[in-house]
Amino acid sequence: KKLHDEKVLVESEGAIGMDLANDNLGFCLAIKSDGTGLYATKDILLAQQKFEDFDIDKSIYIVDKRQSYHFKQVFKVLEKVGFKNAHQCSHLEYDFVEMPDGAMSSRKGNIISLVDLIAQMETTITQNYLAKYSGSWPKEEIKNTARIVANAAIKYGMIRMDNNRKIVFQMDEWLKLDGETGPYLQYVCARINSLCSKLNFNKNDNVNWELLEKEQEQLLAVKLTQFNDIALDACLQHKTPLLCSYLYDLGKSFNSFYAECPIANAQSDALKIARLALSYSCGQIMKNGLSLLGIEAPSRM
């Protein structure tokens, strides 16, 4: 109404909005003829409040591609009303999430709520992976670990895909411990944590890194040095798959190192400490990388 009073918005057939025909964006409706507002009404003001109240640098709307036209209209209105941060607003669209047999629909009767989906995954994780610990782990830890692993499976399964590709949800595939999945990366972390604990690794020990001469050791060390650059590129390009692929490759590099370079039975204590330190460093990078993706790494699995 304020913008209408200032003649920035116009009235058309009883409704209020902005004519964007010259920008090939039709008429952006802000207030319907019956006086009610729409999503655009809220988004136009909310965009301004984000910058004013939280002093942000950018505002990225992560919404599916069906809302592309809506955001083009909103951003264009912000630009035309003179909002100085209009060009710092962007829509990061993504494609649909489907089941293996196609899109979910009420007609097919295959709609699954997120709450039910998570519950199914937690049950599967508990039965397939954590049941063996029922006699040694507290029940609360088993329940919490199942929740953390289910969270990782869903998040990693979605964000490892390019946002322009359809996401096909396959629970059994996303929960695997031997493929490109969130639970696999969590398992690598837990394995390293167990290794360091079992062999009494002390991160304050003096490490002679020059003892790491084998190819697998050096390849893993070089891989670790790439983390900061990969994380920065993923952020600047808004491409989570860059970080996901890096972490998966890191996990494979660690497993190759672990298979070829004995740690407990290393040729000397100094070499043992160096290999443990390399393992610990890998675990920290993996944990930090997962954290950037919003995924927690349980201490054991």
PDB file of C-alpha atoms in Angstrom:
ATOM      1  CA  LYS A   1       0.000   0.000   0.000  1.00  0.00           C
ATOM      2  CA  LYS A   2       2.927   2.306   0.727  1.00  0.00           C
ATOM      3  CA  LEU A   3       4.364   1.656  -2.744  1.00  0.00           C
ATOM      4  CA  HIS A   4       0.928   2.146  -4.267  1.00  0.00           C
ATOM      5  CA  ASP A   5       0.559   5.500  -2.517  1.00  0.00           C
ATOM      6  CA  GLU A   6       3.964   6.471  -3.932  1.00  0.00           C
ATOM      7  CA  LYS A   7       2.709   5.556  -7.442  1.00  0.00           C
ATOM      8  CA  VAL A   8       5.361   2.830  -7.733  1.00  0.00           C
ATOM      9  CA  LEU A   9       2.715   0.119  -7.886  1.00  0.00           C
ATOM     10  CA  VAL A  10      -0.390   0.514 -10.008  1.00  0.00           C
ATOM     11  CA  GLU A  11      -3.963  -0.636  -9.783  1.00  0.00           C
ATOM     12  CA  SER A  12      -5.420  -2.951 -12.409  1.00  0.00           C
ATOM     13  CA  GLU A  13      -8.936  -4.380 -12.281  1.00  0.00           C
ATOM     14  CA  GLY A  14      -9.060  -3.741  -8.536  1.00  0.00           C
ATOM     15  CA  ALA A  15      -5.738  -5.463  -7.862  1.00  0.00           C
ATOM     16  CA  ILE A  16      -2.432  -3.762  -7.019  1.00  0.00           C
ATOM     17  CA  GLY A  17       0.944  -4.700  -8.474  1.00  0.00           C
ATOM     18  CA  MET A  18       3.608  -3.758 -11.007  1.00  0.00           C
ATOM     19  CA  ASP A  19       3.386  -3.987 -14.765  1.00  0.00           C
ATOM     20  CA  LEU A  20       6.511  -5.842 -15.926  1.00  0.00           C
ATOM     21  CA  ALA A  21       5.350  -6.374 -19.517  1.00  0.00           C
ATOM     22  CA  ASN A  22       8.347  -4.493 -20.908  1.00  0.00           C
ATOM     23  CA  ASP A  23      10.585  -7.022 -19.111  1.00  0.00           C
ATOM     24  CA  ASN A  24       8.540  -9.972 -20.449  1.00  0.00           C
ATOM     25  CA  LEU A  25       7.407 -10.761 -16.903  1.00  0.00           C
ATOM     26  CA  GLY A  26       3.719  -9.924 -17.119  1.00  0.00           C
ATOM     27  CA  PHE A  27       1.990  -8.291 -14.137  1.00  0.00           C
ATOM     28  CA  CYS A  28       3.381  -8.963 -10.661  1.00  0.00           C
ATOM     29  CA  LEU A  29       0.395  -9.112  -8.357  1.00  0.00           C
ATOM     30  CA  ALA A  30       1.001  -7.755  -4.830  1.00  0.00           C
ATOM     31  CA  ILE A  31      -2.541  -7.317  -3.511  1.00  0.00           C
ATOM     32  CA  LYS A  32      -5.557  -9.134  -4.955  1.00  0.00           C
ATOM     33  CA  SER A  33      -8.800  -7.333  -5.712  1.00  0.00           C
ATOM     34  CA  ASP A  34     -10.267  -8.683  -2.438  1.00  0.00           C
ATOM     35  CA  GLY A  35      -7.416  -7.063  -0.476  1.00  0.00           C
ATOM     36  CA  THR A  36      -5.382 -10.164   0.352  1.00  0.00           C
ATOM     37  CA  GLY A  37      -1.662 -10.469  -0.244  1.00  0.00           C
ATOM     38  CA  LEU A  38       0.331 -13.192  -1.980  1.00  0.00           C
ATOM     39  CA  TYR A  39       3.790 -14.775  -1.762  1.00  0.00           C
ATOM     40  CA  ALA A  40       5.200 -11.901  -3.802  1.00  0.00           C
ATOM     41  CA  THR A  41       3.797  -9.439  -1.243  1.00  0.00           C
ATOM     42  CA  LYS A  42       5.764 -11.097   1.533  1.00  0.00           C
ATOM     43  CA  ASP A  43       8.909 -11.767  -0.475  1.00  0.00           C
ATOM     44  CA  ILE A  44       9.274  -8.153  -1.610  1.00  0.00           C
ATOM     45  CA  LEU A  45       9.370  -6.863   1.972  1.00  0.00           C
ATOM     46  CA  LEU A  46      11.181  -9.887   3.400  1.00  0.00           C
ATOM     47  CA  ALA A  47      14.058  -9.416   0.953  1.00  0.00           C
ATOM     48  CA  GLN A  48      14.610  -5.903   2.292  1.00  0.00           C
ATOM     49  CA  GLN A  49      14.289  -6.949   5.930  1.00  0.00           C
ATOM     50  CA  LYS A  50      16.927  -9.676   5.520  1.00  0.00           C
ATOM     51  CA  PHE A  51      19.555  -7.141   4.502  1.00  0.00           C
ATOM     52  CA  GLU A  52      18.486  -4.480   7.001  1.00  0.00           C
ATOM     53  CA  ASP A  53      18.026  -6.695  10.068  1.00  0.00           C
ATOM     54  CA  PHE A  54      20.831  -9.223   9.548  1.00  0.00           C
ATOM     55  CA  ASP A  55      23.352  -7.242   7.477  1.00  0.00           C
ATOM     56  CA  ILE A  56      23.784 -10.121   5.002  1.00  0.00           C
ATOM     57  CA  ASP A  57      25.886 -10.015   1.826  1.00  0.00           C
ATOM     58  CA  LYS A  58      23.655 -12.193  -0.352  1.00  0.00           C
ATOM     59  CA  SER A  59      20.204 -13.696  -0.207  1.00  0.00           C
ATOM     60  CA  ILE A  60      19.932 -17.072  -1.935  1.00  0.00           C
ATOM     61  CA  TYR A  61      16.486 -18.639  -2.347  1.00  0.00           C
ATOM     62  CA  ILE A  62      16.799 -22.434  -2.592  1.00  0.00           C
ATOM     63  CA  VAL A  63      13.433 -23.359  -4.049  1.00  0.00           C
ATOM     64  CA  ASP A  64      12.431 -25.767  -6.805  1.00  0.00           C
ATOM     65  CA  LYS A  65      12.403 -24.675 -10.427  1.00  0.00           C
ATOM     66  CA  ARG A  66       8.626 -24.274 -10.595  1.00  0.00           C
ATOM     67  CA  GLN A  67       9.041 -20.972  -8.697  1.00  0.00           C
ATOM     68  CA  SER A  68      11.537 -19.519 -11.182  1.00  0.00           C
ATOM     69  CA  TYR A  69       9.053 -17.080 -12.749  1.00  0.00           C
ATOM     70  CA  HIS A  70       7.882 -15.903  -9.322  1.00  0.00           C
ATOM     71  CA  PHE A  71      11.393 -14.966  -8.223  1.00  0.00           C
ATOM     72  CA  LYS A  72      12.177 -13.242 -11.518  1.00  0.00           C
ATOM     73  CA  GLN A  73       9.156 -11.046 -10.897  1.00  0.00           C
ATOM     74  CA  VAL A  74      10.060 -10.360  -7.255  1.00  0.00           C
ATOM     75  CA  PHE A  75      13.681  -9.482  -8.042  1.00  0.00           C
ATOM     76  CA  LYS A  76      12.620  -7.209 -10.899  1.00  0.00           C
ATOM     77  CA  VAL A  77      10.132  -5.391  -8.627  1.00  0.00           C
ATOM     78  CA  LEU A  78      12.870  -4.925  -6.013  1.00  0.00           C
ATOM     79  CA  GLU A  79      15.115  -3.481  -8.693  1.00  0.00           C
ATOM     80  CA  LYS A  80      12.441  -1.066  -9.930  1.00  0.00           C
ATOM     81  CA  VAL A  81      11.484   0.175  -6.456  1.00  0.00           C
ATOM     82  CA  GLY A  82      15.118   1.143  -5.966  1.00  0.00           C
ATOM     83  CA  PHE A  83      16.203  -1.536  -3.506  1.00  0.00           C
ATOM     84  CA  LYS A  84      20.006  -1.279  -3.634  1.00  0.00           C
ATOM     85  CA  ASN A  85      20.599  -4.976  -2.849  1.00  0.00           C
ATOM     86  CA  ALA A  86      18.233  -6.321  -5.508  1.00  0.00           C
ATOM     87  CA  HIS A  87      21.108  -7.796  -7.499  1.00  0.00           C
ATOM     88  CA  GLN A  88      22.400  -9.606  -4.405  1.00  0.00           C
ATOM     89  CA  CYS A  89      19.201 -11.696  -4.412  1.00  0.00           C
ATOM     90  CA  SER A  90      19.254 -14.888  -6.470  1.00  0.00           C
ATOM     91  CA  HIS A  91      17.221 -18.034  -6.966  1.00  0.00           C
ATOM     92  CA  LEU A  92      19.134 -21.317  -6.741  1.00  0.00           C
ATOM     93  CA  GLU A  93      16.598 -23.637  -8.319  1.00  0.00           C
ATOM     94  CA  TYR A  94      16.641 -27.411  -8.177  1.00  0.00           C
ATOM     95  CA  ASP A  95      14.835 -30.159 -10.033  1.00  0.00           C
ATOM     96  CA  PHE A  96      12.242 -32.518  -8.596  1.00  0.00           C
ATOM     97  CA  VAL A  97      12.703 -35.413  -6.186  1.00  0.00           C
ATOM     98  CA  GLU A  98      11.151 -38.594  -7.569  1.00  0.00           C
ATOM     99  CA  MET A  99      10.705 -42.212  -6.618  1.00  0.00           C
ATOM    100  CA  PRO A 100      12.261 -44.948  -8.814  1.00  0.00           C
ATOM    101  CA  ASP A 101       8.891 -45.426 -10.544  1.00  0.00           C
ATOM    102  CA  GLY A 102       8.461 -41.719 -11.259  1.00  0.00           C
ATOM    103  CA  ALA A 103       7.068 -38.606  -9.614  1.00  0.00           C
ATOM    104  CA  MET A 104       5.011 -38.868  -6.449  1.00  0.00           C
ATOM    105  CA  SER A 105       1.317 -38.133  -6.910  1.00  0.00           C
ATOM    106  CA  SER A 106      -1.916 -38.650  -5.038  1.00  0.00           C
ATOM    107  CA  ARG A 107      -3.295 -40.440  -8.110  1.00  0.00           C
ATOM    108  CA  LYS A 108      -0.570 -43.078  -7.883  1.00  0.00           C
ATOM    109  CA  GLY A 109      -0.924 -43.225  -4.112  1.00  0.00           C
ATOM    110  CA  ASN A 110       2.861 -43.112  -3.670  1.00  0.00           C
ATOM    111  CA  ILE A 111       3.199 -39.879  -1.696  1.00  0.00           C
ATOM    112  CA  ILE A 112       5.470 -40.297   1.330  1.00  0.00           C
ATOM    113  CA  SER A 113       5.735 -37.636   4.016  1.00  0.00           C
ATOM    114  CA  LEU A 114       9.225 -36.680   5.170  1.00  0.00           C
ATOM    115  CA  VAL A 115       8.420 -37.737   8.738  1.00  0.00           C
ATOM    116  CA  ASP A 116       7.376 -41.224   7.573  1.00  0.00           C
ATOM    117  CA  LEU A 117      10.408 -41.417   5.294  1.00  0.00           C
ATOM    118  CA  ILE A 118      12.832 -40.658   8.117  1.00  0.00           C
ATOM    119  CA  ALA A 119      11.071 -43.149  10.401  1.00  0.00           C
ATOM    120  CA  GLN A 120      11.429 -45.885   7.747  1.00  0.00           C
ATOM    121  CA  MET A 121      15.112 -45.116   7.296  1.00  0.00           C
ATOM    122  CA  GLU A 122      15.800 -45.113  11.046  1.00  0.00           C
ATOM    123  CA  THR A 123      14.099 -48.499  11.375  1.00  0.00           C
ATOM    124  CA  THR A 124      16.145 -49.925   8.474  1.00  0.00           C
ATOM    125  CA  ILE A 125      19.401 -48.535   9.913  1.00  0.00           C
ATOM    126  CA  THR A 126      18.635 -49.935  13.372  1.00  0.00           C
ATOM    127  CA  GLN A 127      17.788 -53.380  12.024  1.00  0.00           C
ATOM    128  CA  ASN A 128      20.555 -53.688   9.411  1.00  0.00           C
ATOM    129  CA  TYR A 129      23.480 -51.871  11.003  1.00  0.00           C
ATOM    130  CA  LEU A 130      22.966 -51.234  14.703  1.00  0.00           C
ATOM    131  CA  ALA A 131      21.135 -54.335  15.986  1.00  0.00           C
ATOM    132  CA  LYS A 132      24.485 -56.033  16.685  1.00  0.00           C
ATOM    133  CA  TYR A 133      25.234 -53.350  19.285  1.00  0.00           C
ATOM    134  CA  SER A 134      21.963 -53.783  21.201  1.00  0.00           C
ATOM    135  CA  GLY A 135      23.705 -55.572  24.055  1.00  0.00           C
ATOM    136  CA  SER A 136      26.649 -53.189  24.376  1.00  0.00           C
ATOM    137  CA  TRP A 137      25.353 -49.721  23.429  1.00  0.00           C
ATOM    138  CA  PRO A 138      22.812 -47.671  25.420  1.00  0.00           C
ATOM    139  CA  LYS A 139      19.407 -47.667  23.737  1.00  0.00           C
ATOM    140  CA  GLU A 140      19.483 -43.886  23.504  1.00  0.00           C
ATOM    141  CA  GLU A 141      22.788 -43.966  21.599  1.00  0.00           C
ATOM    142  CA  ILE A 142      21.416 -46.492  19.107  1.00  0.00           C
ATOM    143  CA  LYS A 143      18.322 -44.340  18.570  1.00  0.00           C
ATOM    144  CA  ASN A 144      20.374 -41.155  18.203  1.00  0.00           C
ATOM    145  CA  THR A 145      22.868 -42.793  15.822  1.00  0.00           C
ATOM    146  CA  ALA A 146      20.031 -44.081  13.625  1.00  0.00           C
ATOM    147  CA  ARG A 147      18.653 -40.539  13.425  1.00  0.00           C
ATOM    148  CA  ILE A 148      22.071 -39.075  12.532  1.00  0.00           C
ATOM    149  CA  VAL A 149      22.699 -41.691   9.822  1.00  0.00           C
ATOM    150  CA  ALA A 150      19.206 -41.247   8.332  1.00  0.00           C
ATOM    151  CA  ASN A 151      19.813 -37.494   8.218  1.00  0.00           C
ATOM    152  CA  ALA A 152      23.116 -38.042   6.408  1.00  0.00           C
ATOM    153  CA  ALA A 153      21.581 -40.427   3.894  1.00  0.00           C
ATOM    154  CA  ILE A 154      18.845 -37.978   2.898  1.00  0.00           C
ATOM    155  CA  LYS A 155      21.018 -34.855   2.804  1.00  0.00           C
ATOM    156  CA  TYR A 156      23.961 -36.393   0.973  1.00  0.00           C
ATOM    157  CA  GLY A 157      21.673 -38.231  -1.456  1.00  0.00           C
ATOM    158  CA  MET A 158      20.129 -34.926  -2.498  1.00  0.00           C
ATOM    159  CA  ILE A 159      23.067 -32.506  -2.438  1.00  0.00           C
ATOM    160  CA  ARG A 160      25.584 -34.754  -4.184  1.00  0.00           C
ATOM    161  CA  MET A 161      23.451 -34.314  -7.306  1.00  0.00           C
ATOM    162  CA  ASP A 162      23.731 -31.257  -9.525  1.00  0.00           C
ATOM    163  CA  ASN A 163      20.748 -28.993  -8.852  1.00  0.00           C
ATOM    164  CA  ASN A 164      19.737 -29.180 -12.538  1.00  0.00           C
ATOM    165  CA  ARG A 165      19.224 -32.940 -12.447  1.00  0.00           C
ATOM    166  CA  LYS A 166      16.240 -34.842 -11.116  1.00  0.00           C
ATOM    167  CA  ILE A 167      16.863 -36.596  -7.801  1.00  0.00           C
ATOM    168  CA  VAL A 168      15.683 -40.201  -7.633  1.00  0.00           C
ATOM    169  CA  PHE A 169      15.174 -41.314  -4.048  1.00  0.00           C
ATOM    170  CA  GLN A 170      16.301 -44.920  -3.494  1.00  0.00           C
ATOM    171  CA  MET A 171      16.486 -45.755   0.192  1.00  0.00           C
ATOM    172  CA  ASP A 172      18.575 -48.934  -0.110  1.00  0.00           C
ATOM    173  CA  GLU A 173      21.124 -47.181  -2.327  1.00  0.00           C
ATOM    174  CA  TRP A 174      21.334 -44.069  -0.155  1.00  0.00           C
ATOM    175  CA  LEU A 175      21.945 -46.162   2.982  1.00  0.00           C
ATOM    176  CA  LYS A 176      24.824 -48.247   1.642  1.00  0.00           C
ATOM    177  CA  LEU A 177      28.082 -48.281   3.618  1.00  0.00           C
ATOM    178  CA  ASP A 178      30.168 -49.141   0.544  1.00  0.00           C
ATOM    179  CA  GLY A 179      29.081 -46.576  -2.039  1.00  0.00           C
ATOM    180  CA  GLU A 180      28.864 -42.832  -2.602  1.00  0.00           C
ATOM    181  CA  THR A 181      26.574 -42.152   0.346  1.00  0.00           C
ATOM    182  CA  GLY A 182      26.454 -40.091   3.505  1.00  0.00           C
ATOM    183  CA  PRO A 183      26.552 -43.200   5.746  1.00  0.00           C
ATOM    184  CA  TYR A 184      29.718 -44.392   3.941  1.00  0.00           C
ATOM    185  CA  LEU A 185      31.502 -41.143   4.780  1.00  0.00           C
ATOM    186  CA  GLN A 186      30.245 -41.319   8.368  1.00  0.00           C
ATOM    187  CA  TYR A 187      31.578 -44.871   8.567  1.00  0.00           C
ATOM    188  CA  VAL A 188      35.026 -43.705   7.425  1.00  0.00           C
ATOM    189  CA  CYS A 189      35.002 -41.127  10.238  1.00  0.00           C
ATOM    190  CA  ALA A 190      33.902 -43.701  12.811  1.00  0.00           C
ATOM    191  CA  ARG A 191      36.540 -46.150  11.596  1.00  0.00           C
ATOM    192  CA  ILE A 192      39.315 -43.578  11.964  1.00  0.00           C
ATOM    193  CA  ASN A 193      38.013 -42.551  15.379  1.00  0.00           C
ATOM    194  CA  SER A 194      38.035 -46.179  16.524  1.00  0.00           C
ATOM    195  CA  LEU A 195      41.536 -46.717  15.123  1.00  0.00           C
ATOM    196  CA  CYS A 196      43.002 -43.686  16.909  1.00  0.00           C
ATOM    197  CA  SER A 197      41.287 -44.621  20.151  1.00  0.00           C
ATOM    198  CA  LYS A 198      42.392 -48.260  20.015  1.00  0.00           C
ATOM    199  CA  LEU A 199      46.035 -47.350  19.323  1.00  0.00           C
ATOM    200  CA  ASN A 200      46.059 -44.514  21.897  1.00  0.00           C
ATOM    201  CA  PHE A 201      46.876 -41.765  19.419  1.00  0.00           C
ATOM    202  CA  ASN A 202      47.993 -38.500  21.016  1.00  0.00           C
ATOM    203  CA  LYS A 203      47.632 -35.520  18.701  1.00  0.00           C
ATOM    204  CA  ASN A 204      50.360 -33.728  20.678  1.00  0.00           C
ATOM    205  CA  ASP A 205      52.988 -36.336  19.751  1.00  0.00           C
ATOM    206  CA  ASN A 206      55.884 -35.164  17.611  1.00  0.00           C
ATOM    207  CA  VAL A 207      55.328 -36.409  14.046  1.00  0.00           C
ATOM    208  CA  ASN A 208      58.065 -37.087  11.524  1.00  0.00           C
ATOM    209  CA  TRP A 209      56.088 -36.605   8.317  1.00  0.00           C
ATOM    210  CA  GLU A 210      59.134 -37.457   6.188  1.00  0.00           C
ATOM    211  CA  LEU A 211      58.627 -41.117   7.139  1.00  0.00           C
ATOM    212  CA  LEU A 212      55.525 -41.233   4.952  1.00  0.00           C
ATOM    213  CA  GLU A 213      57.200 -42.375   1.757  1.00  0.00           C
ATOM    214  CA  LYS A 214      54.726 -44.873   0.281  1.00  0.00           C
ATOM    215  CA  GLU A 215      52.585 -43.778  -2.659  1.00  0.00           C
ATOM    216  CA  GLN A 216      49.283 -44.261  -0.802  1.00  0.00           C
ATOM    217  CA  GLU A 217      50.507 -42.149   2.110  1.00  0.00           C
ATOM    218  CA  GLN A 218      51.586 -39.275  -0.088  1.00  0.00           C
ATOM    219  CA  LEU A 219      48.463 -39.387  -2.243  1.00  0.00           C
ATOM    220  CA  LEU A 220      46.302 -39.152   0.884  1.00  0.00           C
ATOM    221  CA  ALA A 221      48.402 -36.290   2.276  1.00  0.00           C
ATOM    222  CA  VAL A 222      48.111 -34.352  -0.988  1.00  0.00           C
ATOM    223  CA  LYS A 223      44.365 -34.982  -1.045  1.00  0.00           C
ATOM    224  CA  LEU A 224      44.039 -33.454   2.414  1.00  0.00           C
ATOM    225  CA  THR A 225      45.759 -30.237   1.294  1.00  0.00           C
ATOM    226  CA  GLN A 226      43.032 -29.685  -1.325  1.00  0.00           C
ATOM    227  CA  PHE A 227      40.189 -29.367   1.190  1.00  0.00           C
ATOM    228  CA  ASN A 228      40.189 -25.583   1.676  1.00  0.00           C
ATOM    229  CA  ASP A 229      40.239 -24.862  -2.060  1.00  0.00           C
ATOM    230  CA  ILE A 230      37.450 -27.353  -2.772  1.00  0.00           C
ATOM    231  CA  ALA A 231      35.277 -26.025   0.059  1.00  0.00           C
ATOM    232  CA  LEU A 232      35.767 -22.436  -1.142  1.00  0.00           C
ATOM    233  CA  ASP A 233      34.955 -23.328  -4.767  1.00  0.00           C
ATOM    234  CA  ALA A 234      31.822 -25.200  -3.692  1.00  0.00           C
ATOM    235  CA  CYS A 235      30.693 -22.156  -1.740  1.00  0.00           C
ATOM    236  CA  LEU A 236      31.437 -19.564  -4.418  1.00  0.00           C
ATOM    237  CA  GLN A 237      29.866 -21.656  -7.181  1.00  0.00           C
ATOM    238  CA  HIS A 238      26.925 -22.827  -5.061  1.00  0.00           C
ATOM    239  CA  LYS A 239      27.837 -26.392  -6.057  1.00  0.00           C
ATOM    240  CA  THR A 240      27.625 -28.851  -3.162  1.00  0.00           C
ATOM    241  CA  PRO A 241      28.522 -31.785  -5.487  1.00  0.00           C
ATOM    242  CA  LEU A 242      32.100 -30.438  -5.619  1.00  0.00           C
ATOM    243  CA  LEU A 243      32.542 -31.001  -1.892  1.00  0.00           C
ATOM    244  CA  CYS A 244      30.563 -34.258  -1.918  1.00  0.00           C
ATOM    245  CA  SER A 245      32.769 -35.746  -4.642  1.00  0.00           C
ATOM    246  CA  TYR A 246      35.912 -34.604  -2.834  1.00  0.00           C
ATOM    247  CA  LEU A 247      34.850 -36.267   0.431  1.00  0.00           C
ATOM    248  CA  TYR A 248      33.964 -39.489  -1.371  1.00  0.00           C
ATOM    249  CA  ASP A 249      37.360 -39.534  -3.110  1.00  0.00           C
ATOM    250  CA  LEU A 250      39.015 -38.795   0.238  1.00  0.00           C
ATOM    251  CA  GLY A 251      37.254 -41.779   1.775  1.00  0.00           C
ATOM    252  CA  LYS A 252      38.494 -44.040  -1.016  1.00  0.00           C
ATOM    253  CA  SER A 253      42.034 -42.651  -0.647  1.00  0.00           C
ATOM    254  CA  PHE A 254      41.991 -43.397   3.077  1.00  0.00           C
ATOM    255  CA  ASN A 255      40.789 -46.965   2.530  1.00  0.00           C
ATOM    256  CA  SER A 256      43.547 -47.516  -0.039  1.00  0.00           C
ATOM    257  CA  PHE A 257      46.128 -46.143   2.402  1.00  0.00           C
ATOM    258  CA  TYR A 258      44.755 -48.256   5.252  1.00  0.00           C
ATOM    259  CA  ALA A 259      44.890 -51.432   3.161  1.00  0.00           C
ATOM    260  CA  GLU A 260      48.475 -50.899   1.975  1.00  0.00           C
ATOM    261  CA  CYS A 261      50.143 -49.229   4.973  1.00  0.00           C
ATOM    262  CA  PRO A 262      50.056 -51.172   8.269  1.00  0.00           C
ATOM    263  CA  ILE A 263      49.576 -48.957  11.284  1.00  0.00           C
ATOM    264  CA  ALA A 264      49.461 -51.144  14.392  1.00  0.00           C
ATOM    265  CA  ASN A 265      52.262 -53.305  12.952  1.00  0.00           C
ATOM    266  CA  ALA A 266      54.284 -50.476  11.417  1.00  0.00           C
ATOM    267  CA  GLN A 267      58.040 -51.020  11.150  1.00  0.00           C
ATOM    268  CA  SER A 268      58.746 -48.493  13.902  1.00  0.00           C
ATOM    269  CA  ASP A 269      56.915 -46.519  16.577  1.00  0.00           C
ATOM    270  CA  ALA A 270      57.763 -43.292  14.740  1.00  0.00           C
ATOM    271  CA  LEU A 271      56.154 -44.598  11.534  1.00  0.00           C
ATOM    272  CA  LYS A 272      53.151 -45.786  13.523  1.00  0.00           C
ATOM    273  CA  ILE A 273      52.707 -42.295  14.989  1.00  0.00           C
ATOM    274  CA  ALA A 274      53.067 -40.687  11.556  1.00  0.00           C
ATOM    275  CA  ARG A 275      50.453 -42.978  10.011  1.00  0.00           C
ATOM    276  CA  LEU A 276      48.114 -42.429  12.935  1.00  0.00           C
ATOM    277  CA  ALA A 277      48.562 -38.677  12.583  1.00  0.00           C
ATOM    278  CA  LEU A 278      47.741 -38.916   8.878  1.00  0.00           C
ATOM    279  CA  SER A 279      44.643 -40.966   9.702  1.00  0.00           C
ATOM    280  CA  TYR A 280      43.573 -38.504  12.392  1.00  0.00           C
ATOM    281  CA  SER A 281      44.029 -35.587   9.975  1.00  0.00           C
ATOM    282  CA  CYS A 282      41.889 -37.381   7.408  1.00  0.00           C
ATOM    283  CA  GLY A 283      39.182 -37.921  10.032  1.00  0.00           C
ATOM    284  CA  GLN A 284      39.196 -34.222  10.939  1.00  0.00           C
ATOM    285  CA  ILE A 285      38.921 -33.121   7.310  1.00  0.00           C
ATOM    286  CA  MET A 286      36.110 -35.606   6.693  1.00  0.00           C
ATOM    287  CA  LYS A 287      34.277 -34.453   9.814  1.00  0.00           C
ATOM    288  CA  ASN A 288      34.688 -30.771   8.912  1.00  0.00           C
ATOM    289  CA  GLY A 289      33.579 -31.391   5.331  1.00  0.00           C
ATOM    290  CA  LEU A 290      30.458 -33.216   6.457  1.00  0.00           C
ATOM    291  CA  SER A 291      29.738 -30.421   8.923  1.00  0.00           C
ATOM    292  CA  LEU A 292      29.776 -27.896   6.064  1.00  0.00           C
ATOM    293  CA  LEU A 293      27.115 -30.049   4.397  1.00  0.00           C
ATOM    294  CA  GLY A 294      25.025 -30.080   7.571  1.00  0.00           C
ATOM    295  CA  ILE A 295      25.881 -33.698   8.352  1.00  0.00           C
ATOM    296  CA  GLU A 296      26.993 -34.913  11.768  1.00  0.00           C
ATOM    297  CA  ALA A 297      29.586 -37.672  12.137  1.00  0.00           C
ATOM    298  CA  PRO A 298      28.806 -40.135  14.975  1.00  0.00           C
ATOM    299  CA  SER A 299      31.821 -41.221  17.043  1.00  0.00           C
ATOM    300  CA  ARG A 300      31.100 -44.867  16.332  1.00  0.00           C
ATOM    301  CA  MET A 301      28.977 -46.957  13.961  1.00  0.00           C
TER     302      MET A 301
END
